[in-house]
Amino acid sequence: MIKVNKLKKDIKLGNIIIISAPSGAGKTTICDAIVKSDKNIIRSISYTTRIPRRGERDSREYFFVSEIEFEQMLKENKFVESAIVHGNYYGTSKDFVDKTLKCGKNVLLEIDVQGGLKIKKQYPQSCMIFIMTKNLNILKQRLISRNKDCAETIDMRLKNAKKEIQCLKKYEYLVINDNLKKAIDSVKTIIRSLKYKVIKNKNYFN
Ligand code: ADP
Ligand code: 5GP
C-alpha cells in the first residue's frame, strides 16, 4: 500500500503551453525553435480542413482532413478543443494531449484564442502566451512577405487579428516578436519558470 501511494505521489504530469497569436506574428517560427531546443516539449499536430499551403505536408504541419471527416471526429468527441478559424475547422486531439501529459512531457499547443481559452478552462494550470508584432502594419508586411496566402486571405487574417488582440487580456504573458532571437529567448524563459509554479490542489510538505 505504501508503495502504491508513493508511486502515485511521484507521478509527474506534464504541463500545457498555449501559444496564440494573430496570423503572421511568428508563432510557428518561435514554436519550431522551442521544440528543437527542448525534448521535453512535444508539439501537438492539429487537425484542420484548411487546404495545405505550398510546402506543407500531411501529418507534419497538420493532419489535413475533409469537413466530413472533421465533423465525424467532432461527433466521436476526439477533440479536446476545436474552433472555426478564418473559415476553416481546427482541432486538437484529446488522445494525444492526455497521453503526452501522462508521460510527464509538456504539450505545446499552437492554437487560436478561442481554443486557448477552452483549454485553460479544462486545464487551469496551462500557461498562456500571446505573441504579437509591434503593430498591425508589421503584421501585414510579415503576411505579405511570407508569400503563402492570397491578398483576400491576408485581408481576412488582418481583420481577425484585431478581434484576436481583444483577447490578449485573458492571456498570462505577452511576447512582442520584433527581434526573433529575443522573442524565442523570452518564450524559453517563461517556459523555464513553469517548474516553479505553485500547483493548486497539490499537497506540499506532507
Ligand atoms: P504565424 O505562425 O504566427 O502565422 P510565422 O511563424 O509563419 O507566423 O511567421 C510569419 C512570417 O514572418 C514568416 O515569413 C517568418 O519567417 C517571419 N518572421 C517571424 N518572426 C520574425 C521576426 N522577428 N522578424 C522578421 N520576420 C519574422
Ligand atoms: P494557419 O492556417 O495559419 O496554420 O492557422 C490559423 C490559425 O488556426 C492560427 O491562429 C492557429 O494557431 C490556429 N490553430 C491551429 N491549430 C489549431 C487547433 O487545433 N485549434 C484551434 N482552436 N486553433 C488552431
Short mmCIF file of C-alpha atoms and ligand atoms in Angstrom, two decimals:
data_model
loop_
_atom_site.label_atom_id
_atom_site.label_comp_id
_atom_site.label_asym_id
_atom_site.label_seq_id
_atom_site.Cartn_x
_atom_site.Cartn_y
_atom_site.Cartn_z
CA MET A 1 0.00 0.00 0.00
CA ILE A 2 2.76 2.41 0.97
CA LYS A 3 4.48 1.63 -2.30
CA VAL A 4 1.33 2.41 -4.32
CA ASN A 5 0.82 5.75 -2.53
CA LYS A 6 4.43 6.66 -3.07
CA LEU A 7 4.16 5.83 -6.74
CA LYS A 8 1.04 7.98 -7.12
CA LYS A 9 2.78 10.90 -5.44
CA ASP A 10 5.80 10.56 -7.70
CA ILE A 11 3.88 10.63 -10.95
CA LYS A 12 4.59 13.98 -12.53
CA LEU A 13 2.17 15.11 -15.18
CA GLY A 14 3.39 17.42 -17.90
CA ASN A 15 2.05 20.89 -18.45
CA ILE A 16 0.31 22.56 -21.38
CA ILE A 17 1.86 25.59 -23.04
CA ILE A 18 -0.58 27.52 -25.20
CA ILE A 19 0.88 29.83 -27.80
CA SER A 20 -1.59 32.08 -29.62
CA ALA A 21 -1.01 34.94 -32.00
CA PRO A 22 -2.59 36.69 -34.91
CA SER A 23 -1.60 35.06 -38.18
CA GLY A 24 1.85 36.25 -39.27
CA ALA A 25 3.07 37.28 -35.80
CA GLY A 26 5.64 34.48 -35.82
CA LYS A 27 4.22 31.75 -33.61
CA THR A 28 5.18 28.88 -35.93
CA THR A 29 8.74 30.20 -36.26
CA ILE A 30 9.01 30.55 -32.47
CA CYS A 31 7.41 27.15 -31.76
CA ASP A 32 9.83 25.48 -34.19
CA ALA A 33 12.74 26.89 -32.18
CA ILE A 34 11.20 25.91 -28.83
CA VAL A 35 10.60 22.24 -29.70
CA LYS A 36 14.06 21.99 -31.26
CA SER A 37 15.70 23.20 -28.06
CA ASP A 38 13.80 21.09 -25.51
CA LYS A 39 13.00 17.42 -25.96
CA ASN A 40 10.52 17.55 -23.09
CA ILE A 41 8.23 19.81 -25.09
CA ILE A 42 6.12 17.98 -27.61
CA ARG A 43 4.16 19.93 -30.17
CA SER A 44 0.63 18.81 -30.88
CA ILE A 45 -0.28 18.43 -34.54
CA SER A 46 -3.79 19.74 -35.09
CA TYR A 47 -6.44 18.51 -37.46
CA THR A 48 -7.71 21.04 -39.99
CA THR A 49 -9.97 21.31 -43.01
CA ARG A 50 -7.77 24.09 -44.44
CA ILE A 51 -6.14 23.41 -47.82
CA PRO A 52 -2.38 22.70 -47.36
CA ARG A 53 -0.11 25.60 -48.26
CA ARG A 54 2.80 25.20 -50.60
CA GLY A 55 5.43 23.10 -48.85
CA GLU A 56 3.10 21.79 -46.14
CA ARG A 57 2.86 18.04 -45.66
CA ASP A 58 0.10 15.94 -44.13
CA SER A 59 0.95 14.74 -40.58
CA ARG A 60 3.79 17.26 -40.31
CA GLU A 61 2.22 20.75 -40.11
CA TYR A 62 -1.34 19.41 -39.74
CA PHE A 63 -3.48 16.38 -40.30
CA PHE A 64 -5.40 17.68 -43.31
CA VAL A 65 -8.90 16.21 -43.35
CA SER A 66 -12.19 16.85 -45.15
CA GLU A 67 -15.12 18.59 -43.48
CA ILE A 68 -16.97 15.27 -43.34
CA GLU A 69 -14.05 13.59 -41.58
CA PHE A 70 -13.68 16.51 -39.16
CA GLU A 71 -17.39 16.52 -38.31
CA GLN A 72 -17.26 12.76 -37.73
CA MET A 73 -14.36 13.28 -35.28
CA LEU A 74 -16.34 16.02 -33.55
CA LYS A 75 -19.25 13.61 -33.09
CA GLU A 76 -16.89 10.98 -31.68
CA ASN A 77 -15.55 13.51 -29.16
CA LYS A 78 -11.99 13.18 -30.43
CA PHE A 79 -11.03 16.81 -29.77
CA VAL A 80 -10.06 18.41 -26.51
CA GLU A 81 -10.95 21.70 -28.21
CA SER A 82 -11.90 22.78 -31.68
CA ALA A 83 -12.83 26.03 -33.39
CA ILE A 84 -13.58 27.61 -36.71
CA VAL A 85 -10.68 29.94 -37.51
CA HIS A 86 -10.52 32.09 -40.66
CA GLY A 87 -13.37 29.97 -42.07
CA ASN A 88 -11.81 26.52 -41.51
CA TYR A 89 -12.13 23.90 -38.80
CA TYR A 90 -9.15 23.31 -36.50
CA GLY A 91 -8.99 20.84 -33.61
CA THR A 92 -6.59 19.38 -31.05
CA SER A 93 -6.52 15.63 -30.44
CA LYS A 94 -7.69 14.75 -26.94
CA ASP A 95 -5.93 11.41 -27.01
CA PHE A 96 -2.58 12.99 -27.94
CA VAL A 97 -2.78 15.64 -25.22
CA ASP A 98 -3.72 13.19 -22.46
CA LYS A 99 -1.12 10.57 -23.42
CA THR A 100 1.67 13.15 -23.66
CA LEU A 101 0.82 14.72 -20.30
CA LYS A 102 0.72 11.28 -18.67
CA CYS A 103 4.26 10.63 -19.95
CA GLY A 104 5.35 13.70 -17.98
CA LYS A 105 6.08 15.71 -21.11
CA ASN A 106 4.91 19.26 -21.80
CA VAL A 107 2.50 19.76 -24.66
CA LEU A 108 2.91 22.79 -26.89
CA LEU A 109 -0.35 23.95 -28.45
CA GLU A 110 -0.13 26.48 -31.25
CA ILE A 111 -3.81 27.36 -31.35
CA ASP A 112 -6.09 30.36 -31.73
CA VAL A 113 -7.53 32.40 -28.86
CA GLN A 114 -10.89 30.56 -28.82
CA GLY A 115 -9.04 27.24 -28.44
CA GLY A 116 -6.64 28.71 -25.88
CA LEU A 117 -9.46 29.81 -23.63
CA LYS A 118 -11.22 26.44 -23.93
CA ILE A 119 -8.04 24.60 -22.93
CA LYS A 120 -7.43 26.92 -19.98
CA LYS A 121 -10.89 26.06 -18.64
CA GLN A 122 -10.19 22.34 -18.77
CA TYR A 123 -6.54 22.52 -17.71
CA PRO A 124 -6.25 25.55 -15.39
CA GLN A 125 -2.51 25.00 -14.91
CA SER A 126 -1.87 25.69 -18.60
CA CYS A 127 0.48 28.52 -19.43
CA MET A 128 -0.93 31.02 -21.91
CA ILE A 129 1.45 33.03 -24.08
CA PHE A 130 0.35 35.61 -26.64
CA ILE A 131 2.72 36.64 -29.42
CA MET A 132 2.33 39.85 -31.41
CA THR A 133 4.35 42.11 -33.67
CA LYS A 134 4.99 45.73 -32.61
CA ASN A 135 1.96 46.86 -34.61
CA LEU A 136 -0.56 45.80 -37.25
CA ASN A 137 1.46 47.29 -40.12
CA ILE A 138 4.38 45.00 -39.37
CA LEU A 139 1.93 42.09 -39.14
CA LYS A 140 0.66 42.90 -42.64
CA GLN A 141 4.22 43.11 -44.01
CA ARG A 142 5.06 39.71 -42.49
CA LEU A 143 1.98 38.11 -44.04
CA ILE A 144 2.84 39.60 -47.43
CA SER A 145 6.50 38.61 -47.32
CA ARG A 146 5.65 35.07 -46.13
CA ASN A 147 4.14 34.80 -49.61
CA LYS A 148 1.89 31.86 -48.78
CA ASP A 149 -1.60 33.40 -48.75
CA CYS A 150 -3.52 35.33 -51.38
CA ALA A 151 -4.49 39.02 -50.86
CA GLU A 152 -8.05 38.09 -49.86
CA THR A 153 -6.84 35.62 -47.21
CA ILE A 154 -4.36 38.19 -45.88
CA ASP A 155 -7.14 40.77 -45.56
CA MET A 156 -9.35 38.34 -43.64
CA ARG A 157 -6.47 37.39 -41.33
CA LEU A 158 -5.71 41.05 -40.61
CA LYS A 159 -9.36 41.74 -39.79
CA ASN A 160 -9.38 38.73 -37.46
CA ALA A 161 -6.13 39.93 -35.87
CA LYS A 162 -7.96 42.96 -34.44
CA LYS A 163 -10.51 40.65 -32.78
CA GLU A 164 -7.81 38.27 -31.51
CA ILE A 165 -5.92 41.16 -29.88
CA GLN A 166 -9.06 41.85 -27.82
CA CYS A 167 -8.44 38.51 -26.06
CA LEU A 168 -4.90 39.44 -25.02
CA LYS A 169 -6.03 40.42 -21.52
CA LYS A 170 -7.17 36.84 -20.89
CA TYR A 171 -3.61 35.61 -21.51
CA GLU A 172 -0.85 35.45 -18.91
CA TYR A 173 2.19 36.51 -20.95
CA LEU A 174 2.79 38.80 -23.91
CA VAL A 175 5.88 38.50 -26.09
CA ILE A 176 6.48 41.08 -28.83
CA ASN A 177 8.20 39.36 -31.72
CA ASP A 178 10.33 42.20 -33.00
CA ASN A 179 13.77 40.66 -32.74
CA LEU A 180 13.24 36.94 -33.34
CA LYS A 181 16.10 35.72 -31.14
CA LYS A 182 14.93 37.85 -28.22
CA ALA A 183 11.35 36.64 -28.67
CA ILE A 184 12.46 33.00 -28.64
CA ASP A 185 14.56 33.63 -25.50
CA SER A 186 11.59 35.30 -23.80
CA VAL A 187 9.34 32.32 -24.51
CA LYS A 188 12.05 29.95 -23.24
CA THR A 189 12.34 31.99 -20.03
CA ILE A 190 8.58 31.82 -19.45
CA ILE A 191 8.59 28.05 -20.02
CA ARG A 192 11.57 27.54 -17.69
CA SER A 193 9.74 29.43 -14.95
CA LEU A 194 6.84 26.95 -15.06
CA LYS A 195 8.66 24.42 -12.93
CA TYR A 196 8.49 26.89 -10.03
CA LYS A 197 4.76 27.44 -10.40
CA VAL A 198 2.66 26.54 -7.37
CA ILE A 199 0.29 23.72 -8.29
CA LYS A 200 -3.22 24.18 -6.97
CA ASN A 201 -4.64 21.10 -5.19
CA LYS A 202 -1.18 19.61 -4.66
CA ASN A 203 -0.24 18.63 -1.11
CA TYR A 204 3.15 20.18 -0.41
CA PHE A 205 5.42 19.22 2.53
CA ASN A 206 3.46 16.20 3.78
P1 ADP B 1 2.44 32.58 -37.70
O1 ADP B 1 2.75 31.13 -37.44
O2 ADP B 1 2.14 33.33 -36.45
O3 ADP B 1 1.37 32.77 -38.75
P2 ADP B 1 5.07 32.65 -38.97
O4 ADP B 1 5.93 31.97 -37.96
O5 ADP B 1 4.69 31.87 -40.20
O6 ADP B 1 3.75 33.27 -38.29
O7 ADP B 1 5.83 34.00 -39.38
C1 ADP B 1 5.31 34.86 -40.39
C2 ADP B 1 6.45 35.36 -41.26
O8 ADP B 1 7.25 36.26 -40.51
C3 ADP B 1 7.38 34.25 -41.73
O9 ADP B 1 7.79 34.54 -43.06
C4 ADP B 1 8.56 34.34 -40.76
O10 ADP B 1 9.76 33.87 -41.34
C5 ADP B 1 8.62 35.83 -40.47
N1 ADP B 1 9.13 36.18 -39.14
C6 ADP B 1 8.88 35.58 -37.95
N2 ADP B 1 9.46 36.26 -36.94
C7 ADP B 1 10.08 37.32 -37.49
C8 ADP B 1 10.84 38.42 -36.96
N3 ADP B 1 11.09 38.56 -35.66
N4 ADP B 1 11.33 39.34 -37.85
C9 ADP B 1 11.07 39.22 -39.18
N5 ADP B 1 10.36 38.23 -39.74
C10 ADP B 1 9.87 37.29 -38.91
P1 5GP B 2 -2.87 28.56 -40.06
O1 5GP B 2 -3.96 28.25 -41.02
O2 5GP B 2 -2.22 29.88 -40.34
O3 5GP B 2 -1.89 27.44 -39.89
O4 5GP B 2 -3.57 28.72 -38.62
C1 5GP B 2 -4.65 29.59 -38.48
C2 5GP B 2 -5.00 29.71 -37.03
O5 5GP B 2 -5.51 28.49 -36.52
C3 5GP B 2 -3.83 30.07 -36.13
O6 5GP B 2 -4.26 31.05 -35.20
C4 5GP B 2 -3.52 28.77 -35.43
O7 5GP B 2 -2.92 28.97 -34.18
C5 5GP B 2 -4.92 28.21 -35.28
N1 5GP B 2 -4.93 26.78 -34.99
C6 5GP B 2 -4.10 25.81 -35.45
N2 5GP B 2 -4.43 24.62 -34.94
C7 5GP B 2 -5.48 24.83 -34.11
C8 5GP B 2 -6.26 23.99 -33.27
O8 5GP B 2 -6.08 22.78 -33.16
N3 5GP B 2 -7.26 24.59 -32.56
C9 5GP B 2 -7.52 25.92 -32.65
N4 5GP B 2 -8.51 26.40 -31.90
N5 5GP B 2 -6.80 26.75 -33.43
C10 5GP B 2 -5.80 26.21 -34.15
#
